[in-house]
Amino acid sequence: MPELPEVETTLRGIAPHIDGRNVVAVHVHDSRLRWPVPADLPEKLVGHKLLGLERRAKYLLLHFRHGTLILHLGMSGSLRVVDPSHPRTPHDHLEIIFSGRRCLRLRDPRRFGAALWTEGEATAHQLLCALGPEPLSDSFDVDYLHAITRQRRAPIKNVIMDGHVVVGVGNIYASESLHMAGIHPARSAHRIAPARLARLVVAIKEVLADAIASGGTTLRDFTDAQGKPGYFRHHLRVYDRENLPCECGRGSIRRSVLGQRATYFCPACQR
DNA sequence: CCGGACGCCTGTCGGC
DNA sequence: TGCCGACAGGCGTCCG
């Protein structure tokens, strides 16, 4: 479900309520996420102060003095901060109660998400150490993408969705970025000229920044930490718009499948 | 190394 | 109305 803008929206929503607070209780209602939630998570966290939160790729990192809680929302996960008395719903698998009656609740119907504990430098964790650059950072630029894509014959959409190339670009924003850049999603990455790659880099940054500013995209059930939907759905130019006219005025949007993922594009303005 | 397919899960929706 | 298949915002792993 959540791509980078939705995870960033979640981070900004929960941080003010829990940053700097002490953990007073941890309840693991269902440990069967993508990997088992560590059985000793309560004893790791209770009594310790949350020193800071950050996002890396689509992971949320909650830093404590003696380690870091790594959260991932998978396809259907969401986090909310509620009063501990707020009734639980069937898929609320993990609760972390902070001082001041702030309850951080992880809901994840499909259980593709994760909650892991790591000690030492979080970025050295196996899941994080091989990730590509953040798309909104200066290190993600045309020189970098050019160097990477020269060796890649796969469709460009698959390449920009590969977290070892650049993180955070999920299925919605890959289609949207390629449309903004005028690049056909199935084009072999190594056959795209530098000037067009430069447009793609700019498009990825713009699309993601706009989506963050809109609070992410709500297609079905994404909500922020207060339960509000994201408004970027109204900005989508191709995603989930099969057969609707493209704004270029020269064709209608088509749907195809790349890497087993739905892909939306305009054959008239994307080459 | 690369590229493509698979599997993990539950919920929802459209067609018959 | 009920059933059944297709599909869903991610990603590690396996195989050729």
PDB file of C-alpha atoms (C1' of nucleotides) in Angstrom:
ATOM      1  CA  MET A   1       0.000   0.000   0.000  1.00  0.00           C
ATOM      2  CA  PRO A   2       2.278   2.794   1.109  1.00  0.00           C
ATOM      3  CA  GLU A   3       5.032   4.213  -1.034  1.00  0.00           C
ATOM      4  CA  LEU A   4       7.513   6.826   0.087  1.00  0.00           C
ATOM      5  CA  PRO A   5       5.024   9.730   0.353  1.00  0.00           C
ATOM      6  CA  GLU A   6       2.609   7.674   2.438  1.00  0.00           C
ATOM      7  CA  VAL A   7       5.405   6.531   4.755  1.00  0.00           C
ATOM      8  CA  GLU A   8       6.677  10.106   5.061  1.00  0.00           C
ATOM      9  CA  THR A   9       3.127  11.289   5.798  1.00  0.00           C
ATOM     10  CA  THR A  10       2.843   8.600   8.457  1.00  0.00           C
ATOM     11  CA  LEU A  11       6.153   9.636  10.015  1.00  0.00           C
ATOM     12  CA  ARG A  12       5.138  13.293  10.199  1.00  0.00           C
ATOM     13  CA  GLY A  13       1.815  12.314  11.682  1.00  0.00           C
ATOM     14  CA  ILE A  14       3.071  10.100  14.470  1.00  0.00           C
ATOM     15  CA  ALA A  15       6.351  11.797  15.433  1.00  0.00           C
ATOM     16  CA  PRO A  16       4.963  14.834  17.297  1.00  0.00           C
ATOM     17  CA  HIS A  17       2.837  12.580  19.511  1.00  0.00           C
ATOM     18  CA  ILE A  18       5.466  10.077  20.590  1.00  0.00           C
ATOM     19  CA  ASP A  19       8.944  11.571  20.088  1.00  0.00           C
ATOM     20  CA  GLY A  20      10.782  11.930  23.388  1.00  0.00           C
ATOM     21  CA  ARG A  21       8.244   9.870  25.319  1.00  0.00           C
ATOM     22  CA  ASN A  22       8.819   6.771  27.395  1.00  0.00           C
ATOM     23  CA  VAL A  23       7.429   3.383  26.459  1.00  0.00           C
ATOM     24  CA  VAL A  24       5.166   2.139  29.222  1.00  0.00           C
ATOM     25  CA  ALA A  25       3.801  -1.034  27.588  1.00  0.00           C
ATOM     26  CA  VAL A  26       4.044  -3.118  24.427  1.00  0.00           C
ATOM     27  CA  HIS A  27       1.349  -5.512  23.253  1.00  0.00           C
ATOM     28  CA  VAL A  28       2.017  -7.982  20.449  1.00  0.00           C
ATOM     29  CA  HIS A  29      -1.417  -9.274  19.474  1.00  0.00           C
ATOM     30  CA  ASP A  30      -0.237 -11.193  16.422  1.00  0.00           C
ATOM     31  CA  SER A  31       3.458 -11.769  15.798  1.00  0.00           C
ATOM     32  CA  ARG A  32       2.933 -13.297  12.336  1.00  0.00           C
ATOM     33  CA  LEU A  33       4.062 -10.435  10.144  1.00  0.00           C
ATOM     34  CA  ARG A  34       6.452 -10.912   7.233  1.00  0.00           C
ATOM     35  CA  TRP A  35       8.990 -11.986   9.808  1.00  0.00           C
ATOM     36  CA  PRO A  36       7.994 -12.886  13.349  1.00  0.00           C
ATOM     37  CA  VAL A  37       7.787  -9.905  15.672  1.00  0.00           C
ATOM     38  CA  PRO A  38      10.531 -10.561  18.257  1.00  0.00           C
ATOM     39  CA  ALA A  39       9.030 -12.168  21.336  1.00  0.00           C
ATOM     40  CA  ASP A  40      11.241 -10.058  23.579  1.00  0.00           C
ATOM     41  CA  LEU A  41      10.170  -6.745  22.034  1.00  0.00           C
ATOM     42  CA  PRO A  42       8.262  -5.658  25.166  1.00  0.00           C
ATOM     43  CA  GLU A  43      11.269  -6.109  27.430  1.00  0.00           C
ATOM     44  CA  LYS A  44      13.470  -4.357  24.867  1.00  0.00           C
ATOM     45  CA  LEU A  45      11.247  -1.281  24.752  1.00  0.00           C
ATOM     46  CA  VAL A  46       9.427  -0.844  28.066  1.00  0.00           C
ATOM     47  CA  GLY A  47      10.985   1.790  30.251  1.00  0.00           C
ATOM     48  CA  HIS A  48      13.004   3.317  27.438  1.00  0.00           C
ATOM     49  CA  LYS A  49      12.684   6.754  25.871  1.00  0.00           C
ATOM     50  CA  LEU A  50      12.112   7.264  22.160  1.00  0.00           C
ATOM     51  CA  LEU A  51      14.996   9.485  21.115  1.00  0.00           C
ATOM     52  CA  GLY A  52      13.958  10.158  17.528  1.00  0.00           C
ATOM     53  CA  LEU A  53      12.230   8.889  14.399  1.00  0.00           C
ATOM     54  CA  GLU A  54      13.304   8.848  10.787  1.00  0.00           C
ATOM     55  CA  ARG A  55      12.342   7.360   7.472  1.00  0.00           C
ATOM     56  CA  ARG A  56      14.774   5.425   5.298  1.00  0.00           C
ATOM     57  CA  ALA A  57      13.241   4.205   2.037  1.00  0.00           C
ATOM     58  CA  LYS A  58       9.847   2.827   3.100  1.00  0.00           C
ATOM     59  CA  TYR A  59      11.109   1.861   6.533  1.00  0.00           C
ATOM     60  CA  LEU A  60      10.341   3.813   9.680  1.00  0.00           C
ATOM     61  CA  LEU A  61      13.125   3.828  12.237  1.00  0.00           C
ATOM     62  CA  LEU A  62      12.340   4.477  15.894  1.00  0.00           C
ATOM     63  CA  HIS A  63      15.598   5.118  17.676  1.00  0.00           C
ATOM     64  CA  PHE A  64      16.262   4.245  21.286  1.00  0.00           C
ATOM     65  CA  ARG A  65      19.531   4.548  23.178  1.00  0.00           C
ATOM     66  CA  HIS A  66      20.196   0.819  22.963  1.00  0.00           C
ATOM     67  CA  GLY A  67      18.771   0.004  19.537  1.00  0.00           C
ATOM     68  CA  THR A  68      16.241   0.770  16.822  1.00  0.00           C
ATOM     69  CA  LEU A  69      12.747  -0.495  16.076  1.00  0.00           C
ATOM     70  CA  ILE A  70      12.400  -0.984  12.311  1.00  0.00           C
ATOM     71  CA  LEU A  71       8.827  -0.784  11.020  1.00  0.00           C
ATOM     72  CA  HIS A  72       7.622  -1.519   7.500  1.00  0.00           C
ATOM     73  CA  LEU A  73       4.017  -1.171   6.335  1.00  0.00           C
ATOM     74  CA  GLY A  74       4.126  -3.700   3.501  1.00  0.00           C
ATOM     75  CA  MET A  75       1.112  -3.475   1.187  1.00  0.00           C
ATOM     76  CA  SER A  76      -1.662  -2.865   3.672  1.00  0.00           C
ATOM     77  CA  GLY A  77      -0.077  -1.510   6.824  1.00  0.00           C
ATOM     78  CA  SER A  78      -0.856   1.715   8.607  1.00  0.00           C
ATOM     79  CA  LEU A  79       0.101   3.393  11.858  1.00  0.00           C
ATOM     80  CA  ARG A  80      -2.057   5.552  14.055  1.00  0.00           C
ATOM     81  CA  VAL A  81      -1.676   7.250  17.382  1.00  0.00           C
ATOM     82  CA  VAL A  82      -4.781   6.823  19.493  1.00  0.00           C
ATOM     83  CA  ASP A  83      -5.814   6.760  23.122  1.00  0.00           C
ATOM     84  CA  PRO A  84      -5.161   3.272  24.549  1.00  0.00           C
ATOM     85  CA  SER A  85      -8.899   2.943  25.261  1.00  0.00           C
ATOM     86  CA  HIS A  86      -9.716   3.344  21.572  1.00  0.00           C
ATOM     87  CA  PRO A  87     -11.307   0.036  20.485  1.00  0.00           C
ATOM     88  CA  ARG A  88      -9.010  -2.273  18.538  1.00  0.00           C
ATOM     89  CA  THR A  89      -9.917  -3.531  15.090  1.00  0.00           C
ATOM     90  CA  PRO A  90      -9.208  -7.115  13.973  1.00  0.00           C
ATOM     91  CA  HIS A  91      -5.852  -6.394  12.307  1.00  0.00           C
ATOM     92  CA  ASP A  92      -4.243  -4.206  14.945  1.00  0.00           C
ATOM     93  CA  HIS A  93      -1.251  -6.485  15.521  1.00  0.00           C
ATOM     94  CA  LEU A  94       1.100  -4.330  17.556  1.00  0.00           C
ATOM     95  CA  GLU A  95       0.582  -1.607  20.143  1.00  0.00           C
ATOM     96  CA  ILE A  96       3.260   0.505  21.758  1.00  0.00           C
ATOM     97  CA  ILE A  97       1.944   2.590  24.632  1.00  0.00           C
ATOM     98  CA  PHE A  98       3.881   5.731  25.420  1.00  0.00           C
ATOM     99  CA  SER A  99       3.595   8.051  28.374  1.00  0.00           C
ATOM    100  CA  GLY A 100       0.681  10.486  28.203  1.00  0.00           C
ATOM    101  CA  ARG A 101      -1.721   7.808  26.908  1.00  0.00           C
ATOM    102  CA  ARG A 102      -0.274   7.819  23.406  1.00  0.00           C
ATOM    103  CA  CYS A 103      -0.823   4.439  21.785  1.00  0.00           C
ATOM    104  CA  LEU A 104       1.012   3.719  18.535  1.00  0.00           C
ATOM    105  CA  ARG A 105      -1.001   1.075  16.730  1.00  0.00           C
ATOM    106  CA  LEU A 106       0.119  -0.971  13.730  1.00  0.00           C
ATOM    107  CA  ARG A 107      -2.706  -2.315  11.605  1.00  0.00           C
ATOM    108  CA  ASP A 108      -1.838  -4.613   8.702  1.00  0.00           C
ATOM    109  CA  PRO A 109      -4.525  -6.927   7.262  1.00  0.00           C
ATOM    110  CA  ARG A 110      -2.240  -8.705   4.804  1.00  0.00           C
ATOM    111  CA  ARG A 111       0.688  -8.959   7.249  1.00  0.00           C
ATOM    112  CA  PHE A 112       3.354  -8.174   4.659  1.00  0.00           C
ATOM    113  CA  GLY A 113       4.727  -5.547   7.007  1.00  0.00           C
ATOM    114  CA  ALA A 114       7.450  -5.923   9.595  1.00  0.00           C
ATOM    115  CA  ALA A 115       8.461  -4.915  13.095  1.00  0.00           C
ATOM    116  CA  LEU A 116      12.072  -5.775  13.877  1.00  0.00           C
ATOM    117  CA  TRP A 117      14.527  -4.822  16.571  1.00  0.00           C
ATOM    118  CA  THR A 118      18.159  -4.108  15.819  1.00  0.00           C
ATOM    119  CA  GLU A 119      21.028  -3.071  18.040  1.00  0.00           C
ATOM    120  CA  GLY A 120      23.898  -1.024  16.732  1.00  0.00           C
ATOM    121  CA  GLU A 121      23.718   1.132  13.629  1.00  0.00           C
ATOM    122  CA  ALA A 122      20.300   0.634  12.012  1.00  0.00           C
ATOM    123  CA  THR A 123      21.583   1.424   8.531  1.00  0.00           C
ATOM    124  CA  ALA A 124      23.926  -1.550   8.857  1.00  0.00           C
ATOM    125  CA  HIS A 125      20.942  -3.889   9.160  1.00  0.00           C
ATOM    126  CA  GLN A 126      20.710  -6.457   6.396  1.00  0.00           C
ATOM    127  CA  LEU A 127      17.459  -4.976   5.065  1.00  0.00           C
ATOM    128  CA  LEU A 128      18.866  -1.446   4.908  1.00  0.00           C
ATOM    129  CA  CYS A 129      22.563  -1.724   4.091  1.00  0.00           C
ATOM    130  CA  ALA A 130      22.216  -2.383   0.354  1.00  0.00           C
ATOM    131  CA  LEU A 131      19.519   0.176  -0.432  1.00  0.00           C
ATOM    132  CA  GLY A 132      19.954   2.796  -3.134  1.00  0.00           C
ATOM    133  CA  PRO A 133      19.892   6.556  -2.538  1.00  0.00           C
ATOM    134  CA  GLU A 134      16.888   8.530  -1.358  1.00  0.00           C
ATOM    135  CA  PRO A 135      15.134   9.938  -4.437  1.00  0.00           C
ATOM    136  CA  LEU A 136      14.826  13.420  -2.920  1.00  0.00           C
ATOM    137  CA  SER A 137      18.505  13.614  -2.009  1.00  0.00           C
ATOM    138  CA  ASP A 138      21.189  15.259  -4.131  1.00  0.00           C
ATOM    139  CA  SER A 139      22.955  11.934  -4.563  1.00  0.00           C
ATOM    140  CA  PHE A 140      20.112  10.794  -6.803  1.00  0.00           C
ATOM    141  CA  ASP A 141      21.001  12.674  -9.964  1.00  0.00           C
ATOM    142  CA  VAL A 142      21.328  12.113 -13.685  1.00  0.00           C
ATOM    143  CA  ASP A 143      24.965  11.019 -13.502  1.00  0.00           C
ATOM    144  CA  TYR A 144      24.060   8.326 -11.014  1.00  0.00           C
ATOM    145  CA  LEU A 145      21.019   7.100 -12.928  1.00  0.00           C
ATOM    146  CA  HIS A 146      22.936   7.170 -16.197  1.00  0.00           C
ATOM    147  CA  ALA A 147      25.759   5.058 -14.775  1.00  0.00           C
ATOM    148  CA  ILE A 148      23.274   2.538 -13.370  1.00  0.00           C
ATOM    149  CA  THR A 149      21.085   2.233 -16.425  1.00  0.00           C
ATOM    150  CA  ARG A 150      23.893   1.589 -18.902  1.00  0.00           C
ATOM    151  CA  GLN A 151      24.078  -1.976 -17.604  1.00  0.00           C
ATOM    152  CA  ARG A 152      20.346  -2.569 -17.335  1.00  0.00           C
ATOM    153  CA  ARG A 153      18.275  -3.961 -20.196  1.00  0.00           C
ATOM    154  CA  ALA A 154      15.111  -4.365 -18.143  1.00  0.00           C
ATOM    155  CA  PRO A 155      12.157  -2.004 -18.628  1.00  0.00           C
ATOM    156  CA  ILE A 156      12.884   1.389 -17.083  1.00  0.00           C
ATOM    157  CA  LYS A 157       9.847   1.060 -14.815  1.00  0.00           C
ATOM    158  CA  ASN A 158      11.253  -2.099 -13.268  1.00  0.00           C
ATOM    159  CA  VAL A 159      14.618  -0.388 -12.771  1.00  0.00           C
ATOM    160  CA  ILE A 160      13.286   2.692 -10.952  1.00  0.00           C
ATOM    161  CA  MET A 161      11.171   0.422  -8.740  1.00  0.00           C
ATOM    162  CA  ASP A 162      14.275  -1.553  -7.718  1.00  0.00           C
ATOM    163  CA  GLY A 163      15.172  -0.418  -4.213  1.00  0.00           C
ATOM    164  CA  HIS A 164      18.840  -1.142  -4.854  1.00  0.00           C
ATOM    165  CA  VAL A 165      18.772   1.535  -7.590  1.00  0.00           C
ATOM    166  CA  VAL A 166      16.665   4.191  -5.853  1.00  0.00           C
ATOM    167  CA  VAL A 167      14.325   3.721  -2.908  1.00  0.00           C
ATOM    168  CA  GLY A 168      10.724   4.656  -2.357  1.00  0.00           C
ATOM    169  CA  VAL A 169       9.412   4.652  -5.932  1.00  0.00           C
ATOM    170  CA  GLY A 170       6.467   2.265  -5.814  1.00  0.00           C
ATOM    171  CA  ASN A 171       3.931   1.257  -8.398  1.00  0.00           C
ATOM    172  CA  ILE A 172       1.858   4.435  -8.443  1.00  0.00           C
ATOM    173  CA  TYR A 173       4.688   6.937  -8.576  1.00  0.00           C
ATOM    174  CA  ALA A 174       6.721   4.919 -11.085  1.00  0.00           C
ATOM    175  CA  SER A 175       3.894   5.220 -13.620  1.00  0.00           C
ATOM    176  CA  GLU A 176       3.312   8.869 -12.760  1.00  0.00           C
ATOM    177  CA  SER A 177       6.995   9.824 -13.008  1.00  0.00           C
ATOM    178  CA  LEU A 178       7.460   8.109 -16.362  1.00  0.00           C
ATOM    179  CA  HIS A 179       4.414   9.875 -17.698  1.00  0.00           C
ATOM    180  CA  MET A 180       5.690  13.241 -16.533  1.00  0.00           C
ATOM    181  CA  ALA A 181       9.049  12.500 -18.174  1.00  0.00           C
ATOM    182  CA  GLY A 182       7.459  11.300 -21.440  1.00  0.00           C
ATOM    183  CA  ILE A 183       9.174   7.915 -21.260  1.00  0.00           C
ATOM    184  CA  HIS A 184       7.457   4.645 -22.155  1.00  0.00           C
ATOM    185  CA  PRO A 185       7.532   2.353 -19.087  1.00  0.00           C
ATOM    186  CA  ALA A 186       8.596  -0.688 -21.117  1.00  0.00           C
ATOM    187  CA  ARG A 187      11.592   1.005 -22.735  1.00  0.00           C
ATOM    188  CA  SER A 188      14.893  -0.733 -21.996  1.00  0.00           C
ATOM    189  CA  ALA A 189      16.734   1.344 -19.422  1.00  0.00           C
ATOM    190  CA  HIS A 190      20.039   1.341 -21.316  1.00  0.00           C
ATOM    191  CA  ARG A 191      18.373   2.798 -24.419  1.00  0.00           C
ATOM    192  CA  ILE A 192      17.362   6.061 -22.770  1.00  0.00           C
ATOM    193  CA  ALA A 193      19.529   9.077 -23.598  1.00  0.00           C
ATOM    194  CA  PRO A 194      21.013  11.178 -20.764  1.00  0.00           C
ATOM    195  CA  ALA A 195      18.792  14.176 -21.474  1.00  0.00           C
ATOM    196  CA  ARG A 196      15.708  12.012 -21.033  1.00  0.00           C
ATOM    197  CA  LEU A 197      17.125  10.421 -17.883  1.00  0.00           C
ATOM    198  CA  ALA A 198      17.628  13.932 -16.539  1.00  0.00           C
ATOM    199  CA  ARG A 199      13.937  14.597 -17.127  1.00  0.00           C
ATOM    200  CA  LEU A 200      13.088  11.363 -15.320  1.00  0.00           C
ATOM    201  CA  VAL A 201      15.160  12.288 -12.279  1.00  0.00           C
ATOM    202  CA  VAL A 202      13.390  15.641 -12.071  1.00  0.00           C
ATOM    203  CA  ALA A 203       9.999  13.990 -12.571  1.00  0.00           C
ATOM    204  CA  ILE A 204      10.563  11.455  -9.772  1.00  0.00           C
ATOM    205  CA  LYS A 205      11.547  14.217  -7.377  1.00  0.00           C
ATOM    206  CA  GLU A 206       8.608  16.409  -8.376  1.00  0.00           C
ATOM    207  CA  VAL A 207       6.008  13.668  -8.192  1.00  0.00           C
ATOM    208  CA  LEU A 208       7.194  12.461  -4.798  1.00  0.00           C
ATOM    209  CA  ALA A 209       7.498  15.965  -3.365  1.00  0.00           C
ATOM    210  CA  ASP A 210       4.011  16.875  -4.602  1.00  0.00           C
ATOM    211  CA  ALA A 211       2.594  13.671  -3.182  1.00  0.00           C
ATOM    212  CA  ILE A 212       4.175  14.335   0.212  1.00  0.00           C
ATOM    213  CA  ALA A 213       2.734  17.845   0.150  1.00  0.00           C
ATOM    214  CA  SER A 214      -0.704  16.326  -0.524  1.00  0.00           C
ATOM    215  CA  GLY A 215      -0.416  13.818   2.302  1.00  0.00           C
ATOM    216  CA  GLY A 216       0.064  10.831  -0.010  1.00  0.00           C
ATOM    217  CA  THR A 217      -2.379   8.918  -2.192  1.00  0.00           C
ATOM    218  CA  THR A 218      -5.497   7.220  -0.900  1.00  0.00           C
ATOM    219  CA  LEU A 219      -6.754   4.648  -3.421  1.00  0.00           C
ATOM    220  CA  ARG A 220      -8.624   2.429  -1.021  1.00  0.00           C
ATOM    221  CA  ASP A 221      -7.716   2.732   2.597  1.00  0.00           C
ATOM    222  CA  PHE A 222      -4.549   4.710   3.240  1.00  0.00           C
ATOM    223  CA  THR A 223      -4.960   7.206   6.044  1.00  0.00           C
ATOM    224  CA  ASP A 224      -2.511   9.302   7.998  1.00  0.00           C
ATOM    225  CA  ALA A 225      -1.882   8.974  11.704  1.00  0.00           C
ATOM    226  CA  GLN A 226      -5.104  10.839  12.453  1.00  0.00           C
ATOM    227  CA  GLY A 227      -7.183   8.743  10.087  1.00  0.00           C
ATOM    228  CA  LYS A 228      -7.370  11.308   7.284  1.00  0.00           C
ATOM    229  CA  PRO A 229      -6.907  10.245   3.620  1.00  0.00           C
ATOM    230  CA  GLY A 230      -4.226  11.597   1.284  1.00  0.00           C
ATOM    231  CA  TYR A 231      -5.252  13.921  -1.502  1.00  0.00           C
ATOM    232  CA  PHE A 232      -2.732  13.101  -4.248  1.00  0.00           C
ATOM    233  CA  ARG A 233      -5.264  10.845  -5.912  1.00  0.00           C
ATOM    234  CA  HIS A 234      -6.699  13.926  -7.606  1.00  0.00           C
ATOM    235  CA  HIS A 235      -3.251  14.635  -9.064  1.00  0.00           C
ATOM    236  CA  LEU A 236      -2.816  11.234 -10.696  1.00  0.00           C
ATOM    237  CA  ARG A 237      -2.436  11.582 -14.447  1.00  0.00           C
ATOM    238  CA  VAL A 238      -2.292   7.919 -15.475  1.00  0.00           C
ATOM    239  CA  TYR A 239      -2.454   5.532 -12.522  1.00  0.00           C
ATOM    240  CA  ASP A 240      -5.790   3.695 -12.312  1.00  0.00           C
ATOM    241  CA  ARG A 241      -7.077   5.722 -15.283  1.00  0.00           C
ATOM    242  CA  GLU A 242      -7.270   3.086 -18.022  1.00  0.00           C
ATOM    243  CA  ASN A 243      -9.209   4.243 -21.118  1.00  0.00           C
ATOM    244  CA  LEU A 244      -9.510   7.808 -19.885  1.00  0.00           C
ATOM    245  CA  PRO A 245      -8.086  10.503 -22.158  1.00  0.00           C
ATOM    246  CA  CYS A 246      -4.534  11.637 -21.486  1.00  0.00           C
ATOM    247  CA  GLU A 247      -4.132  15.331 -20.805  1.00  0.00           C
ATOM    248  CA  CYS A 248      -1.887  15.532 -23.876  1.00  0.00           C
ATOM    249  CA  GLY A 249      -5.089  15.317 -25.913  1.00  0.00           C
ATOM    250  CA  ARG A 250      -3.628  12.820 -28.375  1.00  0.00           C
ATOM    251  CA  GLY A 251      -4.570   9.471 -26.878  1.00  0.00           C
ATOM    252  CA  SER A 252      -6.082   7.521 -24.049  1.00  0.00           C
ATOM    253  CA  ILE A 253      -4.381   5.791 -21.167  1.00  0.00           C
ATOM    254  CA  ARG A 254      -3.519   2.148 -21.506  1.00  0.00           C
ATOM    255  CA  ARG A 255      -2.881  -0.526 -18.914  1.00  0.00           C
ATOM    256  CA  SER A 256      -0.207  -3.187 -19.291  1.00  0.00           C
ATOM    257  CA  VAL A 257       1.688  -5.459 -16.931  1.00  0.00           C
ATOM    258  CA  LEU A 258       5.407  -5.127 -16.187  1.00  0.00           C
ATOM    259  CA  GLY A 259       7.117  -7.176 -13.521  1.00  0.00           C
ATOM    260  CA  GLN A 260       3.694  -8.551 -12.587  1.00  0.00           C
ATOM    261  CA  ARG A 261       2.533  -5.040 -11.692  1.00  0.00           C
ATOM    262  CA  ALA A 262      -0.178  -2.965 -13.316  1.00  0.00           C
ATOM    263  CA  THR A 263       1.378  -0.220 -15.434  1.00  0.00           C
ATOM    264  CA  TYR A 264      -0.407   2.839 -16.812  1.00  0.00           C
ATOM    265  CA  PHE A 265       0.864   5.022 -19.630  1.00  0.00           C
ATOM    266  CA  CYS A 266      -0.136   7.102 -22.623  1.00  0.00           C
ATOM    267  CA  PRO A 267       1.155   5.595 -25.880  1.00  0.00           C
ATOM    268  CA  ALA A 268       0.885   8.992 -27.577  1.00  0.00           C
ATOM    269  CA  CYS A 269       3.100  11.066 -25.300  1.00  0.00           C
ATOM    270  CA  GLN A 270       5.386   8.392 -23.794  1.00  0.00           C
ATOM    271  CA  ARG A 271       8.107   6.928 -26.026  1.00  0.00           C
TER     272      ARG A 271
ATOM    273  C1'  DC B   1      25.524 -10.210 -12.070  1.00  0.00           C
ATOM    274  C1'  DC B   2      20.883  -9.709 -14.194  1.00  0.00           C
ATOM    275  C1'  DG B   3      15.989 -10.514 -15.091  1.00  0.00           C
ATOM    276  C1'  DG B   4      11.828 -12.692 -14.331  1.00  0.00           C
ATOM    277  C1'  DA B   5       8.615 -15.494 -11.552  1.00  0.00           C
ATOM    278  C1'  DC B   6       6.904 -16.784  -7.131  1.00  0.00           C
ATOM    279  C1'  DG B   7       5.056 -16.472  -2.682  1.00  0.00           C
ATOM    280  C1'  DC B   8       3.666 -14.389   1.414  1.00  0.00           C
ATOM    281  C1'  DC B   9      -1.704 -12.849   3.259  1.00  0.00           C
ATOM    282  C1'  DT B  10      -6.523 -10.798   3.575  1.00  0.00           C
ATOM    283  C1'  DG B  11     -10.071  -7.986   1.669  1.00  0.00           C
ATOM    284  C1'  DT B  12     -12.740  -6.136  -2.071  1.00  0.00           C
ATOM    285  C1'  DC B  13     -14.875  -5.885  -6.321  1.00  0.00           C
ATOM    286  C1'  DG B  14     -16.889  -7.202 -10.739  1.00  0.00           C
ATOM    287  C1'  DG B  15     -18.954 -10.700 -13.510  1.00  0.00           C
ATOM    288  C1'  DC B  16     -21.870 -14.529 -13.921  1.00  0.00           C
TER     289       DC B  16
ATOM    290  C1'  DT C   1     -28.006 -13.240  -3.563  1.00  0.00           C
ATOM    291  C1'  DG C   2     -23.859 -16.067  -3.730  1.00  0.00           C
ATOM    292  C1'  DC C   3     -19.785 -17.775  -5.520  1.00  0.00           C
ATOM    293  C1'  DC C   4     -15.240 -17.313  -7.781  1.00  0.00           C
ATOM    294  C1'  DG C   5     -11.537 -15.356  -9.884  1.00  0.00           C
ATOM    295  C1'  DA C   6      -8.818 -11.272 -10.426  1.00  0.00           C
ATOM    296  C1'  DC C   7      -6.509  -7.901  -8.278  1.00  0.00           C
ATOM    297  C1'  DA C   8      -4.373  -4.763  -4.638  1.00  0.00           C
ATOM    298  C1'  DG C   9       0.133   0.791  -2.851  1.00  0.00           C
ATOM    299  C1'  DG C  10       6.021  -4.419  -1.361  1.00  0.00           C
ATOM    300  C1'  DC C  11       9.842  -7.068  -1.538  1.00  0.00           C
ATOM    301  C1'  DG C  12      12.979 -11.120  -0.323  1.00  0.00           C
ATOM    302  C1'  DT C  13      14.129 -15.320  -2.501  1.00  0.00           C
ATOM    303  C1'  DC C  14      14.910 -18.572  -5.962  1.00  0.00           C
ATOM    304  C1'  DC C  15      16.071 -20.156 -10.473  1.00  0.00           C
ATOM    305  C1'  DG C  16      17.889 -19.957 -15.207  1.00  0.00           C
TER     306       DG C  16
END
